[in-house]
mmCIF file of C-alpha atoms in Angstrom:
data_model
loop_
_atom_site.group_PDB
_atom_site.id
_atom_site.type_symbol
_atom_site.label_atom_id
_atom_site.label_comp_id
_atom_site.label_asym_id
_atom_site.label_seq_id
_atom_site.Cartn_x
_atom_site.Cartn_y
_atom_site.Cartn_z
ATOM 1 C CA UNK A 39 142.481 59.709 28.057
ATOM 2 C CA UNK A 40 142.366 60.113 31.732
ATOM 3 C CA UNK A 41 139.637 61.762 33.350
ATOM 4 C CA UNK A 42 139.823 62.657 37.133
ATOM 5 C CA UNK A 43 136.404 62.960 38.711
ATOM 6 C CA UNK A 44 136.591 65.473 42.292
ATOM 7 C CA UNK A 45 133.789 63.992 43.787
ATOM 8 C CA UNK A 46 131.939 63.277 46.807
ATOM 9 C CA UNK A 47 132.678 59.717 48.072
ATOM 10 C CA UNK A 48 131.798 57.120 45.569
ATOM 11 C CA UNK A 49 130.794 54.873 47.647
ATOM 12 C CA UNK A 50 127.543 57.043 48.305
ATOM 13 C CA UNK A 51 126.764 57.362 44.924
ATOM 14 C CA UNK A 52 122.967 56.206 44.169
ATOM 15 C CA UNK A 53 124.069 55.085 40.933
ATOM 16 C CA UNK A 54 120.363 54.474 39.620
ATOM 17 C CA UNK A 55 119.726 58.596 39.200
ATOM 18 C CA UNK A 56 123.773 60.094 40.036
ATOM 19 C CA UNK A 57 124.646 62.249 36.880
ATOM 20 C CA UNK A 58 128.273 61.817 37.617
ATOM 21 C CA UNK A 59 127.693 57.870 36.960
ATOM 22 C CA UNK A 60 126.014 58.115 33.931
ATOM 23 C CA UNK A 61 129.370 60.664 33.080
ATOM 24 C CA UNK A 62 131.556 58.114 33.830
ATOM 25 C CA UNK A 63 129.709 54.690 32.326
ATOM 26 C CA UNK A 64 129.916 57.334 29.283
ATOM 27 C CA UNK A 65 133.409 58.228 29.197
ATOM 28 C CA UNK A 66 134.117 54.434 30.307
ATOM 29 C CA UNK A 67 132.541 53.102 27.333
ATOM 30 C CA UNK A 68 134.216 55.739 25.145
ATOM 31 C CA UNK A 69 137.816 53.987 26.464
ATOM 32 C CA UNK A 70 138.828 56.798 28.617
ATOM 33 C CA UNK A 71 140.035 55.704 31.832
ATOM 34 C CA UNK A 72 138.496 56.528 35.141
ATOM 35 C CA UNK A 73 140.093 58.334 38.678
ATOM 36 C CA UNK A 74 138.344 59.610 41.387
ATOM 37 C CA UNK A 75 139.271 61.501 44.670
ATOM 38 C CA UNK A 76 137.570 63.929 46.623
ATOM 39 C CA UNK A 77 138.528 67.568 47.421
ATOM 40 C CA UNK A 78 140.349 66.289 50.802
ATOM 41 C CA UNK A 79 143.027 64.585 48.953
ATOM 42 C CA UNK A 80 144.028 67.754 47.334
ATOM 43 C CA UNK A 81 147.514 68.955 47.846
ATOM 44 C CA UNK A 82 149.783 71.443 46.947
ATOM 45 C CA UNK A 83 153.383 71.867 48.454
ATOM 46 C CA UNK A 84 155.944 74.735 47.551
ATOM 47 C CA UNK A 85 157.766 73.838 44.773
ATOM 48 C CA UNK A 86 155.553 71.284 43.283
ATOM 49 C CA UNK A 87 152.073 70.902 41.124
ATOM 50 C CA UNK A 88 148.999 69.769 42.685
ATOM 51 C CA UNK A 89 148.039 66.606 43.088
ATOM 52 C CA UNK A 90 145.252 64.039 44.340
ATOM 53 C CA UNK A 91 147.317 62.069 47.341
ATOM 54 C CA UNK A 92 144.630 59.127 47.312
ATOM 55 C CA UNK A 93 143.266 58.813 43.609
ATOM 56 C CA UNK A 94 141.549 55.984 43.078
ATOM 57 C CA UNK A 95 141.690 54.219 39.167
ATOM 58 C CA UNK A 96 138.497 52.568 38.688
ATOM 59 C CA UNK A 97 136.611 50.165 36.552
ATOM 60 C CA UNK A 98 132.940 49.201 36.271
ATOM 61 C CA UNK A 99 131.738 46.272 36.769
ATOM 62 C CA UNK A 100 128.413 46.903 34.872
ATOM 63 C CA UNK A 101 126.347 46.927 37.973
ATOM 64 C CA UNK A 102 124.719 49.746 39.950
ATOM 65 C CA UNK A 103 124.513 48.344 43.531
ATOM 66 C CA UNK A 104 127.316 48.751 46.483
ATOM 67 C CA UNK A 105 129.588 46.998 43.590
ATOM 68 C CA UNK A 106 129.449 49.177 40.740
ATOM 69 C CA UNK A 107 132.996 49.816 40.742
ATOM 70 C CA UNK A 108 136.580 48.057 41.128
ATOM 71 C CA UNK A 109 139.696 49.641 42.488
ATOM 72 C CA UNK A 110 142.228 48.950 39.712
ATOM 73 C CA UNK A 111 144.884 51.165 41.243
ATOM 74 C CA UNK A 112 145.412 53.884 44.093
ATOM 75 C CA UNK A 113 148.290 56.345 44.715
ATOM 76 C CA UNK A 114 149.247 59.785 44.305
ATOM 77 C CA UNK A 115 147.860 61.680 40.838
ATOM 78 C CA UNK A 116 149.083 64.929 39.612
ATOM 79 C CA UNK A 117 145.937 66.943 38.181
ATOM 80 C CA UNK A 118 148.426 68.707 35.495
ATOM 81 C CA UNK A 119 149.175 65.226 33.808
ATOM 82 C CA UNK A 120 145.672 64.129 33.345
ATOM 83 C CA UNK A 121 143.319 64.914 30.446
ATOM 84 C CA UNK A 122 140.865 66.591 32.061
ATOM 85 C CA UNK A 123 139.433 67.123 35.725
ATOM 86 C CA UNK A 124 135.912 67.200 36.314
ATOM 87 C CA UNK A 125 134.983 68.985 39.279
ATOM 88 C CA UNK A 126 131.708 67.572 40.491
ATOM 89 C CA UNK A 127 131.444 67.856 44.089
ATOM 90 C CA UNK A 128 127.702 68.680 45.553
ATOM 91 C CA UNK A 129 127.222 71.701 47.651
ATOM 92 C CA UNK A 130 127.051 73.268 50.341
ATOM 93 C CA UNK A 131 128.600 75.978 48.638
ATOM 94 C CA UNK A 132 130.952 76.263 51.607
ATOM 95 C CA UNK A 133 134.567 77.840 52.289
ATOM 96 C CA UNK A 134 135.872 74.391 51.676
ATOM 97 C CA UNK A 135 134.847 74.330 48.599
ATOM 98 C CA UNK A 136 136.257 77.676 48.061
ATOM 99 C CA UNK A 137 139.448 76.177 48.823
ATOM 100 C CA UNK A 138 139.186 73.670 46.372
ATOM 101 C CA UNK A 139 138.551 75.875 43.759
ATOM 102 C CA UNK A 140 141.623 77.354 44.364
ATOM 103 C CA UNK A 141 143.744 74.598 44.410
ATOM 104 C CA UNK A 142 142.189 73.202 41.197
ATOM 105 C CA UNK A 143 143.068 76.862 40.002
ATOM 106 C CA UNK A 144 146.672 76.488 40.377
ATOM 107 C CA UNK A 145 146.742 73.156 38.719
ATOM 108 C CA UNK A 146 145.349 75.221 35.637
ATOM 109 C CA UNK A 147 148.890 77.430 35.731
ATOM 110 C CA UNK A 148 150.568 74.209 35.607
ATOM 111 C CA UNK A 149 148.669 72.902 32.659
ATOM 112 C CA UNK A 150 145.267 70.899 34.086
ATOM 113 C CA UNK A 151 142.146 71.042 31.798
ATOM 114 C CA UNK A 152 139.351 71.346 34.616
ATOM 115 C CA UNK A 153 135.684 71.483 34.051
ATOM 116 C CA UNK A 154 134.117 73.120 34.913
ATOM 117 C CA UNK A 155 136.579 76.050 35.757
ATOM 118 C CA UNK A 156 137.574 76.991 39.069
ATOM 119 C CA UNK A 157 136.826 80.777 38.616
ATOM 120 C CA UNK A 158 133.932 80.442 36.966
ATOM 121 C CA UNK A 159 132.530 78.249 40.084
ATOM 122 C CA UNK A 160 133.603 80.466 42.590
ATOM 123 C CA UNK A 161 131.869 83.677 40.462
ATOM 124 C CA UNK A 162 128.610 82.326 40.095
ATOM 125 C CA UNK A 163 127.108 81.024 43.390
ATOM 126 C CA UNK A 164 124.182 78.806 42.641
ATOM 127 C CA UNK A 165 121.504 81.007 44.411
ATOM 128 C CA UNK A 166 123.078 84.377 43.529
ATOM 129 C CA UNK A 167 124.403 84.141 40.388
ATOM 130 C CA UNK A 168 120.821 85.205 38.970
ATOM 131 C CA UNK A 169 121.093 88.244 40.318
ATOM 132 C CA UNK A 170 123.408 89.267 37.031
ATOM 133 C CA UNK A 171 119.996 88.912 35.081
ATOM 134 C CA UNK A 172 117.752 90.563 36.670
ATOM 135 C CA UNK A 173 115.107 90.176 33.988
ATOM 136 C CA UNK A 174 115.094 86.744 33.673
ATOM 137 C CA UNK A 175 113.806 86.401 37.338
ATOM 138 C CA UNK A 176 111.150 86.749 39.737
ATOM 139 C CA UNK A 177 111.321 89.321 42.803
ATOM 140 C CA UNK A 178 114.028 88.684 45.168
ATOM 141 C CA UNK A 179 115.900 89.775 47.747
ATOM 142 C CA UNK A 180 119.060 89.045 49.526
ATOM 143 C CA UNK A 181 119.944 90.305 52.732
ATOM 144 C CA UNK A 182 120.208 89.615 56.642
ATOM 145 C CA UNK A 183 118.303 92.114 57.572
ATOM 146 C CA UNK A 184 114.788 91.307 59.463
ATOM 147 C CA UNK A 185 113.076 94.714 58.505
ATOM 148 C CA UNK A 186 114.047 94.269 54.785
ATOM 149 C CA UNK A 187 112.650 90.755 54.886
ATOM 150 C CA UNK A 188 109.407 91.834 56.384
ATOM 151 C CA UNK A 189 108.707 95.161 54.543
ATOM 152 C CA UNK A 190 108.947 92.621 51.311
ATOM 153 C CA UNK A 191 106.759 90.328 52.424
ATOM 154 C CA UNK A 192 104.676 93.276 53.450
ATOM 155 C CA UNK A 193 104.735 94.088 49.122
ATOM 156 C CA UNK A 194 104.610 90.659 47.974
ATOM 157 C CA UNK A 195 102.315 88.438 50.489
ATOM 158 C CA UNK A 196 103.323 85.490 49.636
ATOM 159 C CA UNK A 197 107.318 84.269 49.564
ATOM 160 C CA UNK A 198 109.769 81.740 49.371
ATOM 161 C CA UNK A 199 113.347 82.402 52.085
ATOM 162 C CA UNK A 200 115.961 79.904 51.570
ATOM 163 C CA UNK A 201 119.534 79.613 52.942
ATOM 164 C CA UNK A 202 122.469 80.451 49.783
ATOM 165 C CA UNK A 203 124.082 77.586 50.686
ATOM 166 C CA UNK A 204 121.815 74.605 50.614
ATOM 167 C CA UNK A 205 120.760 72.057 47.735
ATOM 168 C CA UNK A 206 118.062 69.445 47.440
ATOM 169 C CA UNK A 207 115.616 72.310 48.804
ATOM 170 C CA UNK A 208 117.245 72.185 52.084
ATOM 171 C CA UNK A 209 115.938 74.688 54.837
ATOM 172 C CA UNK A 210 113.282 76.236 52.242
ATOM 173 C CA UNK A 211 110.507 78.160 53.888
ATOM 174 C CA UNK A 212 106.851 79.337 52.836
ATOM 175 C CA UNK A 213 105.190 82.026 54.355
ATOM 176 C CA UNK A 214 101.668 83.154 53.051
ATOM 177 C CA UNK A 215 99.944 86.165 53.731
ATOM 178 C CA UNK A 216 98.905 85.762 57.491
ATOM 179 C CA UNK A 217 102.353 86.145 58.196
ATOM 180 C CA UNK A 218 102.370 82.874 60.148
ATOM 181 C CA UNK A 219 105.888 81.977 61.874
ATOM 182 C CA UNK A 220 107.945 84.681 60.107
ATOM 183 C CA UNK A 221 109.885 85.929 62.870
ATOM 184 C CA UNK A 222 110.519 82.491 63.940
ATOM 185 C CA UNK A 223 111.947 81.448 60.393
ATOM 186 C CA UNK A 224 113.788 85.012 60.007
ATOM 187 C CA UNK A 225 115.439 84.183 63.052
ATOM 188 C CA UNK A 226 116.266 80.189 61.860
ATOM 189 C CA UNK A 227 117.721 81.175 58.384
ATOM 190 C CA UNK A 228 119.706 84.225 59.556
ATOM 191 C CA UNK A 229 121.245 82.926 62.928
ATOM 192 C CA UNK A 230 119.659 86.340 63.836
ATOM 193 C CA UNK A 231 120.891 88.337 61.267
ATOM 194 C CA UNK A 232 124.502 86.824 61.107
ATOM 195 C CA UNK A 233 123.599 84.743 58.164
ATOM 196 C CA UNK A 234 122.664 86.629 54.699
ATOM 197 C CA UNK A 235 119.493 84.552 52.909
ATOM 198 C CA UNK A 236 117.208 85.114 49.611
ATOM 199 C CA UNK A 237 114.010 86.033 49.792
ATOM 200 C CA UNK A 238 111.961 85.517 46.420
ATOM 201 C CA UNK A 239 108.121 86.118 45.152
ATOM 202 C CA UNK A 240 106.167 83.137 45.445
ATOM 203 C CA UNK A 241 105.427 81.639 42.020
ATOM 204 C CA UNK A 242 102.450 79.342 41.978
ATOM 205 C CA UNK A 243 103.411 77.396 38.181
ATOM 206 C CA UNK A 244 105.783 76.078 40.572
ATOM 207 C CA UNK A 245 102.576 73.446 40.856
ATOM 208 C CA UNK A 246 103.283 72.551 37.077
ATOM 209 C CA UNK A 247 107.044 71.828 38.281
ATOM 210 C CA UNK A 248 110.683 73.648 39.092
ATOM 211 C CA UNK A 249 112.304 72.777 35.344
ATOM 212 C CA UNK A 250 115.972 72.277 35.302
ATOM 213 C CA UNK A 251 117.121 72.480 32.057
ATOM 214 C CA UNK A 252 120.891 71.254 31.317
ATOM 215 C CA UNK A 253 123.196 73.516 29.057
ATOM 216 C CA UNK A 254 126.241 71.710 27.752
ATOM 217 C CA UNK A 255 128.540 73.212 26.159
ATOM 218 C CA UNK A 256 126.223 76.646 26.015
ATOM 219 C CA UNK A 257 123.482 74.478 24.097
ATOM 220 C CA UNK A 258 120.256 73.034 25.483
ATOM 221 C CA UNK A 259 119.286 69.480 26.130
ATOM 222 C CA UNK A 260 116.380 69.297 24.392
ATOM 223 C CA UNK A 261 114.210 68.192 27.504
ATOM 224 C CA UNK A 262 113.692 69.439 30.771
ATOM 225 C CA UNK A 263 112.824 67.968 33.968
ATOM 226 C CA UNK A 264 109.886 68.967 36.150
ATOM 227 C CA UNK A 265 110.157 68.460 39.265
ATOM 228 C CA UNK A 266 106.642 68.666 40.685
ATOM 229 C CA UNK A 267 105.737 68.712 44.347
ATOM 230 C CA UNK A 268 103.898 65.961 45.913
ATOM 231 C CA UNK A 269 101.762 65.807 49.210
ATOM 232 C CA UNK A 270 101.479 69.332 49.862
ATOM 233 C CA UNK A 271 105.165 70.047 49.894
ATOM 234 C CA UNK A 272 106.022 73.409 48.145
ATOM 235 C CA UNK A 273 109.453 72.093 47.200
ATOM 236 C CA UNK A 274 109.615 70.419 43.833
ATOM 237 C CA UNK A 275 113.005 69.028 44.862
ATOM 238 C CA UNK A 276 113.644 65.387 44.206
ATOM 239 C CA UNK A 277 115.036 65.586 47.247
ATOM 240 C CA UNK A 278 112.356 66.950 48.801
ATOM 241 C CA UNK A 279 109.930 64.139 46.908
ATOM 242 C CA UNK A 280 109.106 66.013 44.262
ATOM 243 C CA UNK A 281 107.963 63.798 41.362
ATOM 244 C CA UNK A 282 110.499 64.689 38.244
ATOM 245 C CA UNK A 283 108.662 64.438 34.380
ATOM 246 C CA UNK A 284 110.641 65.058 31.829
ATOM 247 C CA UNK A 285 109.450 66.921 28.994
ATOM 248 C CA UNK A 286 110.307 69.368 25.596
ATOM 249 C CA UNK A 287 111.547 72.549 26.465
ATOM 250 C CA UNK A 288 108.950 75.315 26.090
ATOM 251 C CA UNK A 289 109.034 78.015 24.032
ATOM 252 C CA UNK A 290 110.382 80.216 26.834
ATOM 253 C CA UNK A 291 112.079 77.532 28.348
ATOM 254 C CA UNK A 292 114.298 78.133 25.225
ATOM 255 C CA UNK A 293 114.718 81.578 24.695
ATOM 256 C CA UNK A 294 116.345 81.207 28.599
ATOM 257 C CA UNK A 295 118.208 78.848 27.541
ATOM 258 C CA UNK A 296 119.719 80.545 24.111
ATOM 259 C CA UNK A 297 119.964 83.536 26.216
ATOM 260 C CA UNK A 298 122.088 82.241 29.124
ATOM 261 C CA UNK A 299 123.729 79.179 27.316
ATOM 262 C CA UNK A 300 126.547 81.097 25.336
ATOM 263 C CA UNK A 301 126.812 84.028 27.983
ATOM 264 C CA UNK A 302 127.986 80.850 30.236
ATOM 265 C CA UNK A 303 129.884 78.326 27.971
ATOM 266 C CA UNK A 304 132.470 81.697 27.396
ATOM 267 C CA UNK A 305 133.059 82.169 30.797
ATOM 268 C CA UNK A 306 134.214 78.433 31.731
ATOM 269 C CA UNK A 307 131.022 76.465 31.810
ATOM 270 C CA UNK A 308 130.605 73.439 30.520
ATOM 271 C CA UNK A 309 127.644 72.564 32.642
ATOM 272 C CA UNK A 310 124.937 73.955 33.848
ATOM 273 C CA UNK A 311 121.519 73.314 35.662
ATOM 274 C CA UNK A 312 118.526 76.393 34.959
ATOM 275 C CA UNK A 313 115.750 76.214 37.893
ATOM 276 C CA UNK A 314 113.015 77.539 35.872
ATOM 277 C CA UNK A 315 109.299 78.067 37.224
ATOM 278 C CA UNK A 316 106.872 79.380 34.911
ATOM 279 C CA UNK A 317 108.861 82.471 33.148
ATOM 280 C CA UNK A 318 111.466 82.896 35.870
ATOM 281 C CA UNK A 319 115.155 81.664 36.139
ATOM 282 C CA UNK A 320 115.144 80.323 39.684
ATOM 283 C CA UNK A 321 118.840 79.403 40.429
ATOM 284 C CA UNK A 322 121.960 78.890 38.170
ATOM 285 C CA UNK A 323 123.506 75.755 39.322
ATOM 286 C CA UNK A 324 127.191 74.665 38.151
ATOM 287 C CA UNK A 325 128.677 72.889 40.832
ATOM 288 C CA UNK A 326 127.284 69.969 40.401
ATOM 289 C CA UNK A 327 123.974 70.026 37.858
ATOM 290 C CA UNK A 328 122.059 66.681 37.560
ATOM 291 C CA UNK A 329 119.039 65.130 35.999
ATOM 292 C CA UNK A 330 120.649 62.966 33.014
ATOM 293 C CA UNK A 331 119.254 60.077 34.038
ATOM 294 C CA UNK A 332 115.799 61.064 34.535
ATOM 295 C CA UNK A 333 115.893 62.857 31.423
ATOM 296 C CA UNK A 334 117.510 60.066 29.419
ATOM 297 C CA UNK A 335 115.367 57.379 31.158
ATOM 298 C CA UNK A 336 111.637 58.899 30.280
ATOM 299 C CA UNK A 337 112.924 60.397 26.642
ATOM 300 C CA UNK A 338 115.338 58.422 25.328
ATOM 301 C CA UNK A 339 117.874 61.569 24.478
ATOM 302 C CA UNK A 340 120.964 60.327 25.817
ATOM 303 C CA UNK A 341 122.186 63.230 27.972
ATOM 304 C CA UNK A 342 125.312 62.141 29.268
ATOM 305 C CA UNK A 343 126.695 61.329 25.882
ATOM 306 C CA UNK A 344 125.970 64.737 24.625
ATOM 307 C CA UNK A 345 127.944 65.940 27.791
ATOM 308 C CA UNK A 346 131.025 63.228 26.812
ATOM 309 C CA UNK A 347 131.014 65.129 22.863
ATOM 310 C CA UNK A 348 130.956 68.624 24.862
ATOM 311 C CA UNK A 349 133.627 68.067 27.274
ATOM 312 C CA UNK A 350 135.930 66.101 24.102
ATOM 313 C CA UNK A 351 135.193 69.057 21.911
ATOM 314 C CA UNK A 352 136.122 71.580 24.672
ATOM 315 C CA UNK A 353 139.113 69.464 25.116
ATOM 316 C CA UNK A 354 140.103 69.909 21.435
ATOM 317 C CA UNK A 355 139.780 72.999 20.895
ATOM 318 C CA UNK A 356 141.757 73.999 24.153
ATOM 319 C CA UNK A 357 144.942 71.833 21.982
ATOM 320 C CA UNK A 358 144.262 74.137 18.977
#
């Protein structure tokens, strides 16, 4: 089966932790053959379905350096005509992306299989997408609004503001009771007041670690990655440094996870990345969740391959 990965370049992949790597060495092993493009080389023209202009067929060469991969074949794809597209590009959540979700949407009229689903993507922006479950989650607030941001750090003392569109803990702020720098940041985040933000309670477990836990198919991987902040840094972000131990779901960890999973899986998503810390659902991400690796390197519980059953299952029943 062909599989057609929309993905960031490849050639930046850090194929040593990149969860779409470990999808494809998967698939690749499995016999299914491998294409990749990135949102740019969508196109759609009157008349005719959408395709990838420049997509790429690719084999692996069974290392994970610069080399990892071999062009076996490039040219012009058409999304309807493969078996499945796997839409995997990182944030920012921006109005590109948007657009891609849209054109990925119209080669589902003409027939494509694409997972996760365009629709579903667009309705559940990673950051605000929690705010459907309001008690799964920790006070927050969303607004552009200085006053609003101060009168709740005024109730709550202590608080996290982060942009909506960021990832890796990009442009996430602290700001403890004194107050220090508030205005300052406000200002930052906002563009003074042009740019809507969320504002969320402090949670201090996030020193035990900022879980993500994968659901696949609406069902939990069975571990969950802490991501634990090193060297004073509040984020827990590997990104950010944040030191990632994998361990067995918790007991609420789980009921989160049973809660959300199926709610999810109906509306389109195959997969998706919980930010937990301590009780509280954090974020919903399902552009492009990762972990596998970590999780599969420190347990042994091959994540990636329970994705590859997932999206074949998903696959089959969508022929039934």
């Amino acid at each position: 089966m062909d599989l057609l990965f929309v993905a960031d370049p490849i050639e930046s992949f850090k194929t040593h932790k990149d969860s779409t790597f470990a999808m494809m060495r998967e698939a690749a092993r499995r016999g299914h053959r491998l294409i990749v493009c990135e949102p740019s080389d969508l196109v759609w023209v009157r008349g005719h379905r959408v395709v990838a202009r420049r997509a790429r067929t690719l084999a692996l060469t069974g290392r994970e350096q610069a080399d990892w991969f071999e062009v076996l074949a490039e040219g012009e794809c058409i999304l309807a005509e493969t078996g499945a597209v796997l839409m995997r590009k990182d944030p920012p959540f921006d109005a590109e992306y948007i657009y891609a979700t849209h054109l990925l949407q119209q080669a589902e009229r003409e027939g494509a299989r694409v997972f996760n689903r365009p629709a579903a993507l667009r309705d559940h922006p990673e950051k605000l997408a929690i705010l459907e479950f309001p008690e799964l989650i920790g006070p927050t607030l969303v607004t552009r609004q200085p006053e609003a941001i101060r009168a709740f750090h005024a109730e709550h003392h202590d608080i996290i503001l982060k942009p909506l569109d960021g990832m890796g803990g990009m442009g996430i702020f602290r700001v403890g009771p004194d107050g220090m720098n508030l205005g300052s940041i406000i200002e930052t985040l906002t563009d003074d007041g042009a740019t809507t933000i969320m504002v969320q309670r402090f949670l201090p477990e996030i020193a035990q670690g900022d879980k993500r836990i994968l659901l696949i198919g609406g069902m939990p991987v069975p571990f969950a990655l802490a991501r634990i902040p090193q060297g004073g840094e509040v984020r827990g972000n590997l990104a950010a440094g944040g030191r990632g131990v994998a361990q067995p779901l918790s007991r609420r960890d789980r009921e989160l996870a049973e809660h959300l999973g199926p709610i999810l899986a109906a509306r389109g998503l195959l997969l998706v990345g919980l930010d937990v810390i301590g009780e509280c659902v954090t974020e919903i991400n399902v552009t492009s969740p990762t972990c596998f690796q970590e999780i599969t390197q420190q347990t042994g519980f091959d994540v990636a391959a329970m994705f590859v059953d997932a999206l074949e299952a998903a696959l089959r029943d969508r022929e039934a």
